[in-house]
Amino acid sequence: MMENQADAMPVVEATDGPVRQRVVNAELVEPSPRGGLLEVFQQSYVLRLIVSRQLAQQYAASLLGLLWSYVQPATRFAVYYVVFGFVLDLHKGTPYFAIHLFTGIVVVHYFGETWNGGTRSIWQNKGLVKKMRMPREIFPVAAMLVAAYHTMPQVLLLVVVALITGWNLTWTAVAAGVLGVLILIVFAMTLGLFFSAVNVFYRDFQNIVQTVLQFMHFLVPMMYSFERIWAAHETHPVIYNIYVSNPVAQAVLLLQRFFWYPLIEDTEGLGRQFPPDLFERGLVTLAVSLVLLWLAQKFFTRVEGKFAERL
Amino acid sequence: MAVSIEVERVTKQFTMQYHPTLKQMAVAAVRRLPLHEHFQAVSDVSFTVEQGESVGLMGLNGSGKSTLLKVINGVMPPDSGTVRTRGRIAGLIATGAGFQPQMTGRENLFLNAAIMGMSAAQTRAKLDQIVEFADLGKFLETPVSHYSSGMYARLGFSIAIHVDADIFLADEVLAVGDRPFKKKCMAKMQEIRKEGTTIFYVSHATASVRSMCDRVLVLESGHLTYDSKVVDGGSVDGGIAHLQYDDADTEAKATDEELGADV
């Protein structure tokens, strides 16, 4: 009778012979991941697999493939260049307006992709998150690396154009570039990490992020000159301070100081292109961003235990 | 012998959310209804497993078996109490592996093995064995979303059993496999059992628990009510008797032995 049961669980008896003693060279530890972001980088092989998978997947079943990540910034650049440069005449008084603009587009693109991709990342990988033990920070970090991969050729393009145009790099410019990149990465990662966690609980956040990103292009000095913002610093000090406190705006300014400003031969007639306290502000922002990243990590660790049950 | 798994007063509680939207929350607040209800999935469970023990975990549906395995595996931390494990853990939780549906079988294989701690070289060395055991044939390069449930389960089991883990968790994994594959899996589990791997086997099929395990834990609505190692004169049979799937109809019981399948 039993043998007729097709779906019955077959019984396989243990074979004879000695049972081997297995010696495990490891400590008795808690199995749930505790290392946070650090553990992500210790598991660089898993991270690499996830990043390359993400890249392959993003453009699966598309004819242009990876080219799409250049079409978007390119069209945005063209539209802004024509509308703001020619129609609204904002390129007057801004030499090398194209580079001024494109630097901003690259920064905002990277920021947006890291934040947006990070926010969705845990939800998108719920199959793994629910069943496998791994540091979950790996998903927002992977989103950040994917964004970097997409942005890298645009940065190279900027470098090439700058070299052709005549790039008078100074140490100040290099310092600005390094500071700008650090602020950008730390701040974008902070938001990606924090929002990836809250998005598990309320999916509204991925829409909120997209809404905020829509006007990010207008909150940084790229299609208009910083001069116009500076003009308001005495009459509207609060608005001015809010504007320059934005880490993304600071990253844009610092990278313009790196890519764009050294191209200009005659800086005499130029109005104020950067806040006077560009570097001091930048260092403070970097410090604040690092503290925020630490807080985001603490928050992530606190709610991570609920991911598996809520996804 | 070394301790392999140490579970101490572990409790895991789930929050059931009844009012997910703002509107519903407002309504609930006005009517003074509770927003959340808690559900104790695992309550105050303690036990210790030595390296090389093969433990059967039994209990009715919803008694907390999968939750307990998730806590041991590290997918969720316990709300209170501690879990500590030694060495590499592999296994399948709640009928199926953690796969990414859009990825191919091969990509999932490498990713799963990597998460369980295998390097690229180690995975490549075992690749043929894994693929052969899973019997996927040409479907290795197909996204797993196109797999039949049997293929999905076969690949998941094959990866988990080949990563050379110190602890192997099998949670009703074989529910969807066909009989020949189930048999193959049971034989493979007997094999790693002999190699000294700690095994945690969740099943409703009493006969297969009897042949696979030398210890039985029984969970009843989250509480550990029987541990054949702790109870006086405890045995695997004792645990199975304690569980009493019941209606005491002897004939029905006889089929249940094997049938129970793995629901």
mmCIF file of C-alpha atoms in Angstrom, chain A:
data_model
loop_
_atom_site.group_PDB
_atom_site.id
_atom_site.type_symbol
_atom_site.label_atom_id
_atom_site.label_comp_id
_atom_site.label_asym_id
_atom_site.label_seq_id
_atom_site.Cartn_x
_atom_site.Cartn_y
_atom_site.Cartn_z
ATOM 1 C CA MET A 1 0.000 0.000 0.000
ATOM 2 C CA MET A 2 2.702 2.408 0.977
ATOM 3 C CA GLU A 3 4.655 1.761 -2.127
ATOM 4 C CA ASN A 4 1.771 2.921 -4.218
ATOM 5 C CA GLN A 5 1.926 6.340 -2.730
ATOM 6 C CA ALA A 6 3.666 8.321 -5.417
ATOM 7 C CA ASP A 7 4.193 11.366 -3.288
ATOM 8 C CA ALA A 8 5.279 9.550 -0.179
ATOM 9 C CA MET A 9 8.574 10.375 1.425
ATOM 10 C CA PRO A 10 10.964 7.568 0.607
ATOM 11 C CA VAL A 11 12.941 6.088 3.426
ATOM 12 C CA VAL A 12 16.653 5.713 2.969
ATOM 13 C CA GLU A 13 18.357 3.959 5.812
ATOM 14 C CA ALA A 14 21.778 5.011 6.927
ATOM 15 C CA THR A 15 24.527 2.913 5.436
ATOM 16 C CA ASP A 16 26.811 0.949 7.689
ATOM 17 C CA GLY A 17 30.255 2.085 8.541
ATOM 18 C CA PRO A 18 31.797 4.538 10.934
ATOM 19 C CA VAL A 19 30.511 8.078 11.259
ATOM 20 C CA ARG A 20 33.262 10.589 10.729
ATOM 21 C CA GLN A 21 33.944 13.159 13.410
ATOM 22 C CA ARG A 22 33.870 16.568 11.853
ATOM 23 C CA VAL A 23 36.055 19.163 13.486
ATOM 24 C CA VAL A 24 34.896 22.678 12.816
ATOM 25 C CA ASN A 25 37.539 25.340 13.105
ATOM 26 C CA ALA A 26 35.296 28.195 14.009
ATOM 27 C CA GLU A 27 33.972 30.005 17.021
ATOM 28 C CA LEU A 28 30.449 29.682 18.301
ATOM 29 C CA VAL A 29 28.920 32.951 17.060
ATOM 30 C CA GLU A 30 25.551 34.517 16.467
ATOM 31 C CA PRO A 31 24.482 33.597 12.964
ATOM 32 C CA SER A 32 22.760 36.859 12.043
ATOM 33 C CA PRO A 33 24.975 39.401 10.286
ATOM 34 C CA ARG A 34 26.302 42.131 12.540
ATOM 35 C CA GLY A 35 29.173 43.698 10.652
ATOM 36 C CA GLY A 36 27.153 46.285 8.735
ATOM 37 C CA LEU A 37 28.846 48.135 5.906
ATOM 38 C CA LEU A 38 32.245 46.764 6.883
ATOM 39 C CA GLU A 39 31.065 43.197 6.416
ATOM 40 C CA VAL A 40 29.875 44.125 2.918
ATOM 41 C CA PHE A 41 33.404 44.978 1.887
ATOM 42 C CA GLN A 42 34.782 41.861 3.548
ATOM 43 C CA GLN A 43 32.512 39.880 1.260
ATOM 44 C CA SER A 44 33.738 41.592 -1.866
ATOM 45 C CA TYR A 45 33.136 38.519 -4.020
ATOM 46 C CA VAL A 46 29.419 38.428 -3.224
ATOM 47 C CA LEU A 47 29.263 42.184 -3.786
ATOM 48 C CA ARG A 48 30.916 41.789 -7.177
ATOM 49 C CA LEU A 49 28.450 39.099 -8.210
ATOM 50 C CA ILE A 50 25.512 41.254 -7.203
ATOM 51 C CA VAL A 51 26.829 44.324 -9.004
ATOM 52 C CA SER A 52 27.573 42.499 -12.239
ATOM 53 C CA ARG A 53 24.197 40.769 -12.069
ATOM 54 C CA GLN A 54 22.493 44.130 -11.589
ATOM 55 C CA LEU A 55 24.320 45.586 -14.576
ATOM 56 C CA ALA A 56 23.455 42.661 -16.801
ATOM 57 C CA GLN A 57 19.865 42.653 -15.684
ATOM 58 C CA GLN A 58 19.191 46.340 -16.084
ATOM 59 C CA TYR A 59 19.563 46.171 -19.817
ATOM 60 C CA ALA A 60 18.396 42.660 -20.467
ATOM 61 C CA ALA A 61 16.088 42.528 -23.478
ATOM 62 C CA SER A 62 17.000 46.012 -24.662
ATOM 63 C CA LEU A 63 18.589 46.805 -28.006
ATOM 64 C CA LEU A 64 20.711 49.737 -26.960
ATOM 65 C CA GLY A 65 21.723 48.123 -23.688
ATOM 66 C CA LEU A 66 24.205 50.097 -21.661
ATOM 67 C CA LEU A 67 23.921 53.001 -24.100
ATOM 68 C CA TRP A 68 20.668 53.943 -22.408
ATOM 69 C CA SER A 69 22.518 55.249 -19.397
ATOM 70 C CA TYR A 70 24.183 57.792 -21.707
ATOM 71 C CA VAL A 71 21.151 58.663 -23.779
ATOM 72 C CA GLN A 72 19.370 60.043 -20.752
ATOM 73 C CA PRO A 73 22.056 62.442 -19.535
ATOM 74 C CA ALA A 74 22.846 63.374 -23.128
ATOM 75 C CA THR A 75 19.296 64.380 -23.960
ATOM 76 C CA ARG A 76 18.941 66.168 -20.656
ATOM 77 C CA PHE A 77 22.132 68.019 -21.428
ATOM 78 C CA ALA A 78 20.914 68.966 -24.899
ATOM 79 C CA VAL A 79 17.564 70.201 -23.625
ATOM 80 C CA TYR A 80 19.030 72.240 -20.789
ATOM 81 C CA TYR A 81 21.752 73.602 -23.018
ATOM 82 C CA VAL A 82 19.296 74.847 -25.615
ATOM 83 C CA VAL A 83 16.576 76.028 -23.268
ATOM 84 C CA PHE A 84 18.658 77.620 -20.566
ATOM 85 C CA GLY A 85 21.617 78.580 -22.679
ATOM 86 C CA PHE A 86 19.961 79.995 -25.774
ATOM 87 C CA VAL A 87 16.315 80.561 -24.980
ATOM 88 C CA LEU A 88 16.841 81.999 -21.505
ATOM 89 C CA ASP A 89 20.309 83.309 -22.363
ATOM 90 C CA LEU A 90 21.858 82.047 -19.141
ATOM 91 C CA HIS A 91 25.140 81.111 -20.743
ATOM 92 C CA LYS A 92 26.081 84.743 -21.048
ATOM 93 C CA GLY A 93 28.677 85.564 -18.476
ATOM 94 C CA THR A 94 29.407 81.885 -17.935
ATOM 95 C CA PRO A 95 32.366 80.853 -20.040
ATOM 96 C CA TYR A 96 32.429 77.169 -21.013
ATOM 97 C CA PHE A 97 28.763 76.965 -20.057
ATOM 98 C CA ALA A 98 28.550 73.428 -21.475
ATOM 99 C CA ILE A 99 31.085 72.106 -18.970
ATOM 100 C CA HIS A 100 29.537 74.121 -16.164
ATOM 101 C CA LEU A 101 26.243 72.447 -16.988
ATOM 102 C CA PHE A 102 27.526 68.951 -17.679
ATOM 103 C CA THR A 103 29.471 68.765 -14.393
ATOM 104 C CA GLY A 104 26.206 69.386 -12.594
ATOM 105 C CA ILE A 105 24.341 66.834 -14.665
ATOM 106 C CA VAL A 106 26.916 64.154 -13.895
ATOM 107 C CA VAL A 107 26.837 64.848 -10.164
ATOM 108 C CA VAL A 108 23.052 64.892 -9.969
ATOM 109 C CA HIS A 109 22.839 61.762 -12.138
ATOM 110 C CA TYR A 110 25.130 59.820 -9.831
ATOM 111 C CA PHE A 111 23.360 61.107 -6.756
ATOM 112 C CA GLY A 112 19.932 60.276 -8.130
ATOM 113 C CA GLU A 113 20.842 56.800 -9.278
ATOM 114 C CA THR A 114 22.473 55.914 -5.970
ATOM 115 C CA TRP A 115 19.601 57.216 -3.910
ATOM 116 C CA ASN A 116 16.812 55.917 -6.071
ATOM 117 C CA GLY A 117 18.458 52.564 -6.777
ATOM 118 C CA GLY A 118 19.441 52.171 -3.139
ATOM 119 C CA THR A 119 15.923 52.891 -1.951
ATOM 120 C CA ARG A 120 14.459 50.139 -4.105
ATOM 121 C CA SER A 121 17.323 47.691 -3.679
ATOM 122 C CA ILE A 122 16.198 45.663 -0.654
ATOM 123 C CA TRP A 123 12.658 45.369 -1.896
ATOM 124 C CA GLN A 124 13.863 44.258 -5.305
ATOM 125 C CA ASN A 125 16.031 41.544 -3.809
ATOM 126 C CA LYS A 126 13.461 40.227 -1.393
ATOM 127 C CA GLY A 127 13.913 36.680 -2.664
ATOM 128 C CA LEU A 128 17.412 36.669 -1.264
ATOM 129 C CA VAL A 129 16.749 38.836 1.781
ATOM 130 C CA LYS A 130 14.020 36.529 3.032
ATOM 131 C CA LYS A 131 15.971 33.322 2.804
ATOM 132 C CA MET A 132 19.693 33.885 2.868
ATOM 133 C CA ARG A 133 21.879 35.113 5.657
ATOM 134 C CA MET A 134 23.923 38.018 4.375
ATOM 135 C CA PRO A 135 24.709 41.618 5.269
ATOM 136 C CA ARG A 136 21.724 43.401 3.711
ATOM 137 C CA GLU A 137 23.689 46.619 3.347
ATOM 138 C CA ILE A 138 25.151 44.885 0.327
ATOM 139 C CA PHE A 139 22.151 45.908 -1.805
ATOM 140 C CA PRO A 140 22.299 49.696 -1.363
ATOM 141 C CA VAL A 141 26.082 49.493 -1.692
ATOM 142 C CA ALA A 142 25.661 47.585 -4.945
ATOM 143 C CA ALA A 143 23.244 50.286 -6.167
ATOM 144 C CA MET A 144 25.915 52.876 -5.424
ATOM 145 C CA LEU A 145 28.539 50.920 -7.369
ATOM 146 C CA VAL A 146 26.190 50.403 -10.300
ATOM 147 C CA ALA A 147 25.608 54.161 -10.373
ATOM 148 C CA ALA A 148 29.365 54.724 -10.281
ATOM 149 C CA TYR A 149 29.826 52.341 -13.177
ATOM 150 C CA HIS A 150 27.287 54.265 -15.220
ATOM 151 C CA THR A 151 28.746 57.627 -14.307
ATOM 152 C CA MET A 152 32.386 56.777 -14.897
ATOM 153 C CA PRO A 153 32.392 57.261 -18.704
ATOM 154 C CA GLN A 154 30.702 60.627 -18.278
ATOM 155 C CA VAL A 155 33.456 61.661 -15.894
ATOM 156 C CA LEU A 156 36.045 60.462 -18.396
ATOM 157 C CA LEU A 157 34.347 62.544 -21.047
ATOM 158 C CA LEU A 158 34.610 65.587 -18.795
ATOM 159 C CA VAL A 159 38.311 64.913 -18.240
ATOM 160 C CA VAL A 160 38.992 64.562 -21.964
ATOM 161 C CA VAL A 161 37.108 67.729 -22.846
ATOM 162 C CA ALA A 162 38.839 69.609 -20.049
ATOM 163 C CA LEU A 163 42.261 68.439 -21.259
ATOM 164 C CA ILE A 164 41.512 69.519 -24.814
ATOM 165 C CA THR A 165 40.208 72.883 -23.694
ATOM 166 C CA GLY A 166 43.282 73.574 -21.591
ATOM 167 C CA TRP A 167 43.054 72.499 -17.991
ATOM 168 C CA ASN A 168 45.167 74.585 -15.617
ATOM 169 C CA LEU A 169 44.898 72.278 -12.653
ATOM 170 C CA THR A 170 46.030 73.616 -9.320
ATOM 171 C CA TRP A 171 46.265 71.831 -5.997
ATOM 172 C CA THR A 172 43.286 73.835 -4.832
ATOM 173 C CA ALA A 173 41.246 72.479 -7.710
ATOM 174 C CA VAL A 174 42.328 68.905 -6.959
ATOM 175 C CA ALA A 175 41.471 69.326 -3.287
ATOM 176 C CA ALA A 176 38.051 70.629 -4.292
ATOM 177 C CA GLY A 177 37.553 67.642 -6.589
ATOM 178 C CA VAL A 178 38.446 65.121 -3.886
ATOM 179 C CA LEU A 179 36.272 66.836 -1.298
ATOM 180 C CA GLY A 180 33.365 67.039 -3.734
ATOM 181 C CA VAL A 181 33.520 63.347 -4.611
ATOM 182 C CA LEU A 182 33.754 62.346 -0.942
ATOM 183 C CA ILE A 183 30.739 64.437 0.031
ATOM 184 C CA LEU A 184 28.787 63.070 -2.910
ATOM 185 C CA ILE A 185 29.518 59.418 -2.193
ATOM 186 C CA VAL A 186 29.019 59.576 1.566
ATOM 187 C CA PHE A 187 25.822 61.600 1.344
ATOM 188 C CA ALA A 188 24.263 59.546 -1.454
ATOM 189 C CA MET A 189 25.185 56.319 0.348
ATOM 190 C CA THR A 190 23.637 57.611 3.571
ATOM 191 C CA LEU A 191 20.339 58.325 1.862
ATOM 192 C CA GLY A 192 20.432 55.040 -0.058
ATOM 193 C CA LEU A 193 21.047 53.043 3.108
ATOM 194 C CA PHE A 194 18.395 54.798 5.170
ATOM 195 C CA PHE A 195 15.704 54.775 2.512
ATOM 196 C CA SER A 196 16.338 51.174 1.488
ATOM 197 C CA ALA A 197 15.333 50.219 5.027
ATOM 198 C CA VAL A 198 12.258 52.439 5.379
ATOM 199 C CA ASN A 199 11.084 51.432 1.916
ATOM 200 C CA VAL A 200 10.702 47.873 3.203
ATOM 201 C CA PHE A 201 8.025 49.093 5.592
ATOM 202 C CA TYR A 202 6.345 51.741 3.466
ATOM 203 C CA ARG A 203 6.681 51.573 -0.277
ATOM 204 C CA ASP A 204 5.625 55.219 -0.476
ATOM 205 C CA PHE A 205 9.226 56.191 -0.018
ATOM 206 C CA GLN A 206 10.341 55.152 -3.455
ATOM 207 C CA ASN A 207 7.824 57.608 -4.890
ATOM 208 C CA ILE A 208 8.855 60.326 -2.473
ATOM 209 C CA VAL A 209 12.472 59.880 -3.534
ATOM 210 C CA GLN A 210 11.589 60.211 -7.196
ATOM 211 C CA THR A 211 9.593 63.344 -6.524
ATOM 212 C CA VAL A 212 12.461 64.973 -4.671
ATOM 213 C CA LEU A 213 14.893 63.978 -7.404
ATOM 214 C CA GLN A 214 12.754 65.702 -10.006
ATOM 215 C CA PHE A 215 13.619 69.125 -8.736
ATOM 216 C CA MET A 216 17.185 68.355 -7.668
ATOM 217 C CA HIS A 217 18.399 69.626 -11.052
ATOM 218 C CA PHE A 218 17.081 73.068 -10.206
ATOM 219 C CA LEU A 219 18.522 73.134 -6.697
ATOM 220 C CA VAL A 220 22.125 73.085 -7.851
ATOM 221 C CA PRO A 221 23.969 75.783 -9.793
ATOM 222 C CA MET A 222 24.393 74.169 -13.174
ATOM 223 C CA MET A 223 21.982 75.746 -15.648
ATOM 224 C CA TYR A 224 22.403 79.091 -13.977
ATOM 225 C CA SER A 225 25.488 80.637 -12.496
ATOM 226 C CA PHE A 226 26.093 80.661 -8.742
ATOM 227 C CA GLU A 227 26.306 84.442 -9.078
ATOM 228 C CA ARG A 228 22.527 84.630 -9.080
ATOM 229 C CA ILE A 229 22.309 82.747 -5.782
ATOM 230 C CA TRP A 230 25.058 84.814 -4.267
ATOM 231 C CA ALA A 231 23.143 87.941 -5.214
ATOM 232 C CA ALA A 232 20.488 86.930 -2.705
ATOM 233 C CA HIS A 233 22.795 86.240 0.223
ATOM 234 C CA GLU A 234 22.184 89.596 1.856
ATOM 235 C CA THR A 235 18.540 90.071 1.128
ATOM 236 C CA HIS A 236 17.479 86.474 1.797
ATOM 237 C CA PRO A 237 20.136 84.986 4.072
ATOM 238 C CA VAL A 238 17.943 82.064 5.190
ATOM 239 C CA ILE A 239 17.161 80.903 1.681
ATOM 240 C CA TYR A 240 20.773 81.391 0.674
ATOM 241 C CA ASN A 241 21.985 79.294 3.587
ATOM 242 C CA ILE A 242 19.509 76.522 2.866
ATOM 243 C CA TYR A 243 20.646 76.489 -0.725
ATOM 244 C CA VAL A 244 24.355 76.235 0.020
ATOM 245 C CA SER A 245 23.828 73.716 2.814
ATOM 246 C CA ASN A 246 22.568 71.166 0.316
ATOM 247 C CA PRO A 247 25.396 68.613 0.065
ATOM 248 C CA VAL A 248 24.563 67.965 -3.588
ATOM 249 C CA ALA A 249 24.860 71.667 -4.436
ATOM 250 C CA GLN A 250 28.174 71.718 -2.598
ATOM 251 C CA ALA A 251 29.396 68.688 -4.514
ATOM 252 C CA VAL A 252 28.426 70.375 -7.780
ATOM 253 C CA LEU A 253 30.254 73.569 -6.783
ATOM 254 C CA LEU A 254 33.363 71.682 -5.660
ATOM 255 C CA LEU A 255 33.488 69.645 -8.838
ATOM 256 C CA GLN A 256 32.941 72.745 -10.938
ATOM 257 C CA ARG A 257 35.897 74.181 -9.058
ATOM 258 C CA PHE A 258 37.772 71.092 -10.250
ATOM 259 C CA PHE A 259 36.554 70.655 -13.848
ATOM 260 C CA TRP A 260 35.290 74.017 -14.972
ATOM 261 C CA TYR A 261 37.018 76.849 -13.127
ATOM 262 C CA PRO A 262 40.592 75.879 -14.125
ATOM 263 C CA LEU A 263 39.579 76.190 -17.798
ATOM 264 C CA ILE A 264 38.911 79.898 -17.569
ATOM 265 C CA GLU A 265 41.857 82.036 -18.597
ATOM 266 C CA ASP A 266 40.487 85.327 -17.438
ATOM 267 C CA THR A 267 38.814 85.048 -14.060
ATOM 268 C CA GLU A 268 38.949 88.784 -13.393
ATOM 269 C CA GLY A 269 35.674 89.812 -14.919
ATOM 270 C CA LEU A 270 33.899 86.775 -13.553
ATOM 271 C CA GLY A 271 31.352 87.348 -10.820
ATOM 272 C CA ARG A 272 31.256 85.246 -7.679
ATOM 273 C CA GLN A 273 31.135 81.663 -8.880
ATOM 274 C CA PHE A 274 31.609 79.940 -5.515
ATOM 275 C CA PRO A 275 30.632 80.717 -1.950
ATOM 276 C CA PRO A 276 33.525 82.355 -0.111
ATOM 277 C CA ASP A 277 33.536 79.564 2.459
ATOM 278 C CA LEU A 278 33.468 76.748 -0.127
ATOM 279 C CA PHE A 279 36.102 74.582 1.562
ATOM 280 C CA GLU A 280 35.144 75.212 5.182
ATOM 281 C CA ARG A 281 31.552 74.449 4.379
ATOM 282 C CA GLY A 282 32.581 71.371 2.428
ATOM 283 C CA LEU A 283 34.613 69.947 5.287
ATOM 284 C CA VAL A 284 31.799 70.537 7.749
ATOM 285 C CA THR A 285 29.333 68.907 5.355
ATOM 286 C CA LEU A 286 31.605 65.905 4.938
ATOM 287 C CA ALA A 287 31.863 65.517 8.709
ATOM 288 C CA VAL A 288 28.096 65.848 9.102
ATOM 289 C CA SER A 289 27.520 63.353 6.277
ATOM 290 C CA LEU A 290 29.799 60.836 7.961
ATOM 291 C CA VAL A 291 27.860 61.199 11.198
ATOM 292 C CA LEU A 292 24.615 60.771 9.262
ATOM 293 C CA LEU A 293 26.003 57.664 7.587
ATOM 294 C CA TRP A 294 26.826 56.244 10.980
ATOM 295 C CA LEU A 295 23.320 57.016 12.193
ATOM 296 C CA ALA A 296 21.805 55.485 9.054
ATOM 297 C CA GLN A 297 23.820 52.344 9.696
ATOM 298 C CA LYS A 298 22.582 52.232 13.290
ATOM 299 C CA PHE A 299 19.010 52.601 12.113
ATOM 300 C CA PHE A 300 19.497 49.946 9.451
ATOM 301 C CA THR A 301 20.905 47.481 11.979
ATOM 302 C CA ARG A 302 17.986 48.128 14.299
ATOM 303 C CA VAL A 303 15.253 47.415 11.771
ATOM 304 C CA GLU A 304 17.097 44.814 9.687
ATOM 305 C CA GLY A 305 15.774 41.988 11.852
ATOM 306 C CA LYS A 306 12.255 42.769 10.660
ATOM 307 C CA PHE A 307 13.064 42.651 6.936
ATOM 308 C CA ALA A 308 12.480 38.941 6.497
ATOM 309 C CA GLU A 309 9.035 39.096 8.063
ATOM 310 C CA ARG A 310 7.902 42.276 6.318
ATOM 311 C CA LEU A 311 8.917 41.558 2.747
#
